[in-house]
Amino acid sequence: MLHERDQSQALLFRAYGNRAACHLQLNKFFNCIEDCTYILENIHSKAVGETERKQSASLILKSYTRRGTCYFKLGDFQRSYKDYEQASRMAPEDEDIMADLEKVNKELTSQLQGDWLKNTANNFYLNQDYASAIHSYTLAIQLDKTNPVYYSNRAQCYFKVGDYVKCVKDCNLALSVLSDEDEKRVTEILKEEETGVDTNPNNKTKPEFPTNPKLTPKLQMKVYLKRAVAYKEMEEYERAFLDVRRAQQFEPENKEIKCEYEKSKPCTMAGRRSRRKK
């Protein structure tokens, strides 16, 4: 009876492990983290026999590295480092794990430096020293070119100094920037669609374009609204109105967005009438 229970638990943990691997392949990082956490929290419980825990060492190791990979993709380098550090203790001779640990450590260091530069830039901005703020945000971007917050904040500085073209450019980057790995994946998907040749024939699911996990819905809303105001200053009224509508999809009851909507709509209609007369 005890043996049957152990077998049942082993199958359950393997099922979670297999599902976690699938989630990781599909870039469903939060789902993968959830499955890996279930394994790691429950496989060490008293209900699991010592023999089963020893036999599951490989699954435990994979759970740490998979969860560490997900945290890395999400930009949570501190948690990623903890998981890879734990994995490195279990497999100190594994060169791939040690290389990944070094990569996470490098990104963690850059993130800490980037956060310091962002805070410095924020202080410059509050003191209306926009040139210094732009410089500090630019240095932060050089450390982490995939962080949309840096572009969004620098865009706000450009808006303050009246450089609306650069403001729009940074808003565009904030909404679209990806890691080199994800950029490569986008290129592969586009090539597959163009040629009809699947570079991964074993994968039967339709490929999904990778997205930047750091670009939260709240941040998207702010960037769209920021770009809308910049477009309005450039007298690009239809583009401004379109961005206000995009921002409104995230927070329909937001008072600031409603106010901007009422301001932008007449300008858009006037612009259309002007074009008809021409």
mmCIF file of C-alpha atoms in Angstrom:
data_model
loop_
_atom_site.group_PDB
_atom_site.id
_atom_site.type_symbol
_atom_site.label_atom_id
_atom_site.label_comp_id
_atom_site.label_asym_id
_atom_site.label_seq_id
_atom_site.Cartn_x
_atom_site.Cartn_y
_atom_site.Cartn_z
ATOM 1 C CA MET A 1 0.000 0.000 0.000
ATOM 2 C CA LEU A 2 2.833 2.366 0.926
ATOM 3 C CA HIS A 3 4.657 1.418 -2.280
ATOM 4 C CA GLU A 4 1.575 2.202 -4.383
ATOM 5 C CA ARG A 5 1.263 5.621 -2.719
ATOM 6 C CA ASP A 6 4.925 6.392 -3.467
ATOM 7 C CA GLN A 7 4.425 5.376 -7.097
ATOM 8 C CA SER A 8 1.363 7.607 -7.345
ATOM 9 C CA GLN A 9 3.281 10.577 -5.907
ATOM 10 C CA ALA A 10 6.175 9.948 -8.267
ATOM 11 C CA LEU A 11 3.849 10.015 -11.288
ATOM 12 C CA LEU A 12 2.221 13.210 -10.030
ATOM 13 C CA PHE A 13 5.559 14.985 -9.622
ATOM 14 C CA ARG A 14 6.684 13.844 -13.082
ATOM 15 C CA ALA A 15 3.440 15.136 -14.563
ATOM 16 C CA TYR A 16 4.048 18.545 -12.958
ATOM 17 C CA GLY A 17 7.620 18.466 -14.242
ATOM 18 C CA ASN A 18 6.553 17.652 -17.806
ATOM 19 C CA ARG A 19 3.893 20.360 -17.730
ATOM 20 C CA ALA A 20 6.431 22.875 -16.396
ATOM 21 C CA ALA A 21 8.717 22.058 -19.329
ATOM 22 C CA CYS A 22 5.842 22.680 -21.755
ATOM 23 C CA HIS A 23 4.979 25.986 -20.087
ATOM 24 C CA LEU A 24 8.602 27.065 -20.413
ATOM 25 C CA GLN A 25 8.671 26.195 -24.120
ATOM 26 C CA LEU A 26 5.513 28.274 -24.641
ATOM 27 C CA ASN A 27 6.959 31.235 -22.673
ATOM 28 C CA LYS A 28 4.257 30.820 -20.014
ATOM 29 C CA PHE A 29 6.684 31.722 -17.283
ATOM 30 C CA PHE A 30 4.261 32.200 -14.395
ATOM 31 C CA ASN A 31 2.629 28.819 -15.060
ATOM 32 C CA CYS A 32 6.043 27.149 -15.171
ATOM 33 C CA ILE A 33 7.044 28.817 -11.898
ATOM 34 C CA GLU A 34 3.834 27.599 -10.272
ATOM 35 C CA ASP A 35 4.429 23.972 -11.306
ATOM 36 C CA CYS A 36 8.105 24.016 -10.294
ATOM 37 C CA THR A 37 7.235 25.557 -6.938
ATOM 38 C CA TYR A 38 4.645 22.844 -6.323
ATOM 39 C CA ILE A 39 7.284 20.176 -6.924
ATOM 40 C CA LEU A 40 9.930 21.820 -4.739
ATOM 41 C CA GLU A 41 7.553 22.554 -1.864
ATOM 42 C CA ASN A 42 5.881 19.153 -1.784
ATOM 43 C CA ILE A 43 8.664 16.759 -2.690
ATOM 44 C CA HIS A 44 10.471 17.695 0.562
ATOM 45 C CA SER A 45 7.387 17.098 2.726
ATOM 46 C CA LYS A 46 7.269 14.340 5.323
ATOM 47 C CA ALA A 47 4.624 12.562 3.279
ATOM 48 C CA VAL A 48 7.242 11.744 0.631
ATOM 49 C CA GLY A 49 9.568 8.881 1.457
ATOM 50 C CA GLU A 50 13.349 9.271 1.567
ATOM 51 C CA THR A 51 13.774 6.765 -1.275
ATOM 52 C CA GLU A 52 11.431 8.742 -3.508
ATOM 53 C CA ARG A 53 13.237 12.004 -2.746
ATOM 54 C CA LYS A 54 16.595 10.461 -3.727
ATOM 55 C CA GLN A 55 15.108 9.065 -6.935
ATOM 56 C CA SER A 56 13.653 12.493 -7.736
ATOM 57 C CA ALA A 57 16.983 14.358 -7.495
ATOM 58 C CA SER A 58 17.012 14.930 -11.251
ATOM 59 C CA LEU A 59 13.470 16.352 -11.163
ATOM 60 C CA ILE A 60 14.367 18.650 -8.265
ATOM 61 C CA LEU A 61 17.420 19.909 -10.163
ATOM 62 C CA LYS A 62 15.347 20.553 -13.298
ATOM 63 C CA SER A 63 12.715 22.360 -11.230
ATOM 64 C CA TYR A 64 15.326 24.743 -9.840
ATOM 65 C CA THR A 65 16.848 25.451 -13.273
ATOM 66 C CA ARG A 66 13.469 25.825 -15.005
ATOM 67 C CA ARG A 67 12.163 28.164 -12.335
ATOM 68 C CA GLY A 68 15.470 30.043 -12.376
ATOM 69 C CA THR A 69 15.153 30.440 -16.142
ATOM 70 C CA CYS A 70 11.612 31.805 -15.788
ATOM 71 C CA TYR A 71 12.655 34.318 -13.147
ATOM 72 C CA PHE A 72 15.537 35.359 -15.424
ATOM 73 C CA LYS A 73 13.158 35.894 -18.351
ATOM 74 C CA LEU A 74 10.906 37.962 -16.092
ATOM 75 C CA GLY A 75 13.827 40.107 -14.968
ATOM 76 C CA ASP A 76 13.669 38.871 -11.369
ATOM 77 C CA PHE A 77 17.404 38.224 -11.178
ATOM 78 C CA GLN A 78 17.569 37.883 -7.393
ATOM 79 C CA ARG A 79 15.172 34.925 -7.338
ATOM 80 C CA SER A 80 16.799 33.510 -10.454
ATOM 81 C CA TYR A 81 20.196 33.656 -8.768
ATOM 82 C CA LYS A 82 18.875 31.829 -5.672
ATOM 83 C CA ASP A 83 17.484 28.980 -7.786
ATOM 84 C CA TYR A 84 20.612 28.618 -9.899
ATOM 85 C CA GLU A 85 22.804 28.833 -6.814
ATOM 86 C CA GLN A 86 20.814 25.952 -5.305
ATOM 87 C CA ALA A 87 21.117 23.996 -8.565
ATOM 88 C CA SER A 88 24.880 24.612 -8.652
ATOM 89 C CA ARG A 89 25.186 23.045 -5.172
ATOM 90 C CA MET A 90 23.362 19.954 -6.401
ATOM 91 C CA ALA A 91 25.430 19.697 -9.603
ATOM 92 C CA PRO A 92 28.727 21.584 -9.161
ATOM 93 C CA GLU A 93 30.269 19.762 -12.131
ATOM 94 C CA ASP A 94 27.507 20.791 -14.548
ATOM 95 C CA GLU A 95 29.134 23.368 -16.850
ATOM 96 C CA ASP A 96 25.822 24.602 -18.271
ATOM 97 C CA ILE A 97 24.407 25.352 -14.824
ATOM 98 C CA MET A 98 27.596 27.137 -13.759
ATOM 99 C CA ALA A 99 27.561 29.189 -16.969
ATOM 100 C CA ASP A 100 23.914 30.140 -16.392
ATOM 101 C CA LEU A 101 24.700 31.080 -12.788
ATOM 102 C CA GLU A 102 27.451 33.408 -14.018
ATOM 103 C CA LYS A 103 25.069 34.954 -16.557
ATOM 104 C CA VAL A 104 22.434 35.570 -13.882
ATOM 105 C CA ASN A 105 25.041 37.077 -11.561
ATOM 106 C CA LYS A 106 26.158 39.460 -14.317
ATOM 107 C CA GLU A 107 22.572 40.578 -14.984
ATOM 108 C CA LEU A 108 21.878 40.965 -11.262
ATOM 109 C CA THR A 109 24.888 43.264 -10.936
ATOM 110 C CA SER A 110 23.754 45.288 -13.960
ATOM 111 C CA GLN A 111 20.223 45.517 -12.577
ATOM 112 C CA LEU A 112 21.460 46.884 -9.254
ATOM 113 C CA GLN A 113 23.564 49.453 -11.115
ATOM 114 C CA GLY A 114 20.651 50.247 -13.427
ATOM 115 C CA ASP A 115 18.272 50.748 -10.508
ATOM 116 C CA TRP A 116 20.766 53.139 -8.892
ATOM 117 C CA LEU A 117 21.038 55.123 -12.143
ATOM 118 C CA LYS A 118 17.240 55.178 -12.497
ATOM 119 C CA ASN A 119 16.834 56.517 -8.962
ATOM 120 C CA THR A 120 19.507 59.124 -9.658
ATOM 121 C CA ALA A 121 17.704 60.135 -12.852
ATOM 122 C CA ASN A 122 14.382 60.313 -10.991
ATOM 123 C CA ASN A 123 15.918 62.806 -8.546
ATOM 124 C CA PHE A 124 17.261 64.909 -11.419
ATOM 125 C CA TYR A 125 13.777 64.869 -12.958
ATOM 126 C CA LEU A 126 12.112 65.989 -9.722
ATOM 127 C CA ASN A 127 14.595 68.881 -9.572
ATOM 128 C CA GLN A 128 13.710 69.757 -13.205
ATOM 129 C CA ASP A 129 17.266 68.992 -14.334
ATOM 130 C CA TYR A 130 16.034 67.172 -17.418
ATOM 131 C CA ALA A 131 19.358 67.066 -19.277
ATOM 132 C CA SER A 132 21.044 65.242 -16.378
ATOM 133 C CA ALA A 133 18.039 62.930 -16.045
ATOM 134 C CA ILE A 134 18.242 62.042 -19.745
ATOM 135 C CA HIS A 135 21.949 61.280 -19.351
ATOM 136 C CA SER A 136 21.381 58.986 -16.351
ATOM 137 C CA TYR A 137 18.494 57.134 -18.034
ATOM 138 C CA THR A 138 20.714 56.663 -21.113
ATOM 139 C CA LEU A 139 23.421 55.081 -18.946
ATOM 140 C CA ALA A 140 20.798 52.772 -17.409
ATOM 141 C CA ILE A 141 19.650 51.757 -20.903
ATOM 142 C CA GLN A 142 23.241 50.909 -21.841
ATOM 143 C CA LEU A 143 23.245 48.438 -18.937
ATOM 144 C CA ASP A 144 19.845 46.944 -19.774
ATOM 145 C CA LYS A 145 18.458 47.794 -23.193
ATOM 146 C CA THR A 146 15.394 45.572 -22.622
ATOM 147 C CA ASN A 147 13.934 47.539 -19.681
ATOM 148 C CA PRO A 148 10.933 49.525 -20.983
ATOM 149 C CA VAL A 149 10.765 51.642 -17.808
ATOM 150 C CA TYR A 150 14.036 53.361 -18.696
ATOM 151 C CA TYR A 151 12.755 54.296 -22.174
ATOM 152 C CA SER A 152 9.414 55.455 -20.780
ATOM 153 C CA ASN A 153 11.062 57.684 -18.191
ATOM 154 C CA ARG A 154 13.503 59.140 -20.704
ATOM 155 C CA ALA A 155 10.580 59.804 -23.056
ATOM 156 C CA GLN A 156 8.973 61.898 -20.319
ATOM 157 C CA CYS A 157 12.164 63.966 -20.039
ATOM 158 C CA TYR A 158 12.232 64.532 -23.795
ATOM 159 C CA PHE A 159 8.618 65.676 -23.596
ATOM 160 C CA LYS A 160 9.520 68.164 -20.875
ATOM 161 C CA VAL A 161 12.251 69.741 -23.021
ATOM 162 C CA GLY A 162 9.967 69.855 -26.056
ATOM 163 C CA ASP A 163 11.706 67.161 -28.109
ATOM 164 C CA TYR A 164 8.512 65.344 -29.103
ATOM 165 C CA VAL A 165 10.127 63.296 -31.880
ATOM 166 C CA LYS A 166 12.559 61.667 -29.431
ATOM 167 C CA CYS A 167 9.715 61.257 -26.930
ATOM 168 C CA VAL A 168 7.711 59.268 -29.489
ATOM 169 C CA LYS A 169 10.798 57.246 -30.449
ATOM 170 C CA ASP A 170 11.415 56.228 -26.825
ATOM 171 C CA CYS A 171 7.738 55.360 -26.373
ATOM 172 C CA ASN A 172 7.992 53.118 -29.450
ATOM 173 C CA LEU A 173 11.054 51.412 -27.960
ATOM 174 C CA ALA A 174 9.347 50.947 -24.591
ATOM 175 C CA LEU A 175 6.459 49.165 -26.320
ATOM 176 C CA SER A 176 8.567 46.957 -28.582
ATOM 177 C CA VAL A 177 12.014 46.284 -27.098
ATOM 178 C CA LEU A 178 12.974 42.606 -26.707
ATOM 179 C CA SER A 179 16.030 40.659 -25.629
ATOM 180 C CA ASP A 180 18.457 39.473 -28.332
ATOM 181 C CA GLU A 181 17.202 35.923 -27.849
ATOM 182 C CA ASP A 182 13.563 36.959 -28.318
ATOM 183 C CA GLU A 183 14.460 39.127 -31.325
ATOM 184 C CA LYS A 184 16.066 36.058 -32.884
ATOM 185 C CA ARG A 185 12.911 34.048 -32.198
ATOM 186 C CA VAL A 186 10.741 36.732 -33.850
ATOM 187 C CA THR A 187 12.979 36.572 -36.936
ATOM 188 C CA GLU A 188 12.638 32.779 -37.026
ATOM 189 C CA ILE A 189 8.828 32.930 -36.796
ATOM 190 C CA LEU A 190 8.599 35.562 -39.544
ATOM 191 C CA LYS A 191 10.896 33.449 -41.737
ATOM 192 C CA GLU A 192 8.735 30.376 -41.118
ATOM 193 C CA GLU A 193 5.599 32.300 -42.103
ATOM 194 C CA GLU A 194 7.282 33.660 -45.232
ATOM 195 C CA THR A 195 8.812 30.400 -46.467
ATOM 196 C CA GLY A 196 6.342 27.923 -44.995
ATOM 197 C CA VAL A 197 9.260 25.914 -43.588
ATOM 198 C CA ASP A 198 8.959 25.029 -39.894
ATOM 199 C CA THR A 199 12.360 25.198 -38.162
ATOM 200 C CA ASN A 200 10.971 23.056 -35.334
ATOM 201 C CA PRO A 201 8.787 20.324 -36.918
ATOM 202 C CA ASN A 202 8.436 18.468 -33.605
ATOM 203 C CA ASN A 203 6.465 21.381 -32.145
ATOM 204 C CA LYS A 204 2.855 21.031 -33.319
ATOM 205 C CA THR A 205 1.546 24.161 -31.585
ATOM 206 C CA LYS A 206 1.334 27.473 -33.427
ATOM 207 C CA PRO A 207 4.379 29.618 -32.514
ATOM 208 C CA GLU A 208 3.689 32.659 -30.379
ATOM 209 C CA PHE A 209 5.604 35.894 -30.749
ATOM 210 C CA PRO A 210 7.616 36.547 -27.584
ATOM 211 C CA THR A 211 6.665 39.574 -25.510
ATOM 212 C CA ASN A 212 8.607 41.618 -22.980
ATOM 213 C CA PRO A 213 7.465 40.449 -19.512
ATOM 214 C CA LYS A 214 8.702 43.749 -18.029
ATOM 215 C CA LEU A 215 6.114 45.641 -20.091
ATOM 216 C CA THR A 216 3.196 45.479 -17.652
ATOM 217 C CA PRO A 217 -0.354 46.550 -18.629
ATOM 218 C CA LYS A 218 -0.029 49.589 -16.335
ATOM 219 C CA LEU A 219 3.174 50.649 -18.053
ATOM 220 C CA GLN A 220 1.647 50.104 -21.504
ATOM 221 C CA MET A 221 -1.227 52.397 -20.559
ATOM 222 C CA LYS A 222 1.171 55.128 -19.408
ATOM 223 C CA VAL A 223 3.323 54.862 -22.536
ATOM 224 C CA TYR A 224 0.339 55.044 -24.903
ATOM 225 C CA LEU A 225 -0.982 58.105 -23.085
ATOM 226 C CA LYS A 226 2.466 59.719 -23.098
ATOM 227 C CA ARG A 227 2.860 59.104 -26.822
ATOM 228 C CA ALA A 228 -0.642 60.447 -27.455
ATOM 229 C CA VAL A 229 0.201 63.778 -25.796
ATOM 230 C CA ALA A 230 3.458 63.983 -27.785
ATOM 231 C CA TYR A 231 1.601 63.295 -31.037
ATOM 232 C CA LYS A 232 -0.879 66.027 -30.167
ATOM 233 C CA GLU A 233 1.937 68.531 -29.687
ATOM 234 C CA MET A 234 3.208 67.496 -33.136
ATOM 235 C CA GLU A 235 -0.328 68.060 -34.519
ATOM 236 C CA GLU A 236 -0.568 64.352 -35.373
ATOM 237 C CA TYR A 237 -4.125 64.334 -34.060
ATOM 238 C CA GLU A 238 -5.367 61.023 -35.468
ATOM 239 C CA ARG A 239 -2.368 59.148 -34.098
ATOM 240 C CA ALA A 240 -2.856 60.891 -30.764
ATOM 241 C CA PHE A 241 -6.522 59.896 -30.629
ATOM 242 C CA LEU A 242 -5.686 56.289 -31.546
ATOM 243 C CA ASP A 243 -3.181 56.076 -28.681
ATOM 244 C CA VAL A 244 -5.700 57.548 -26.235
ATOM 245 C CA ARG A 245 -8.126 54.814 -27.280
ATOM 246 C CA ARG A 246 -5.410 52.206 -26.745
ATOM 247 C CA ALA A 247 -4.699 53.565 -23.267
ATOM 248 C CA GLN A 248 -8.407 53.558 -22.509
ATOM 249 C CA GLN A 249 -8.610 49.816 -23.136
ATOM 250 C CA PHE A 250 -6.394 49.233 -20.094
ATOM 251 C CA GLU A 251 -8.235 51.607 -17.716
ATOM 252 C CA PRO A 252 -11.646 52.679 -19.097
ATOM 253 C CA GLU A 253 -12.513 54.691 -15.969
ATOM 254 C CA ASN A 254 -9.203 56.535 -15.692
ATOM 255 C CA LYS A 255 -10.039 60.257 -15.336
ATOM 256 C CA GLU A 256 -6.824 61.458 -16.973
ATOM 257 C CA ILE A 257 -7.470 59.276 -20.019
ATOM 258 C CA LYS A 258 -11.099 60.416 -20.229
ATOM 259 C CA CYS A 259 -9.965 64.032 -20.116
ATOM 260 C CA GLU A 260 -7.401 63.447 -22.861
ATOM 261 C CA TYR A 261 -10.039 61.631 -24.908
ATOM 262 C CA GLU A 262 -12.350 64.658 -24.781
ATOM 263 C CA LYS A 263 -9.466 66.947 -25.767
ATOM 264 C CA SER A 264 -8.250 64.764 -28.631
ATOM 265 C CA LYS A 265 -11.563 63.934 -30.282
ATOM 266 C CA PRO A 266 -12.395 67.488 -31.571
ATOM 267 C CA CYS A 267 -8.842 67.913 -32.891
ATOM 268 C CA THR A 268 -9.127 64.624 -34.788
ATOM 269 C CA MET A 269 -12.454 65.584 -36.354
ATOM 270 C CA ALA A 270 -11.099 69.028 -37.316
ATOM 271 C CA GLY A 271 -8.082 67.429 -38.954
ATOM 272 C CA ARG A 272 -10.278 65.122 -41.029
ATOM 273 C CA ARG A 273 -12.474 68.014 -42.187
ATOM 274 C CA SER A 274 -9.368 69.987 -43.141
ATOM 275 C CA ARG A 275 -8.088 67.134 -45.321
ATOM 276 C CA ARG A 276 -11.460 66.818 -47.067
ATOM 277 C CA LYS A 277 -11.363 70.503 -48.044
ATOM 278 C CA LYS A 278 -7.940 70.047 -49.592
#
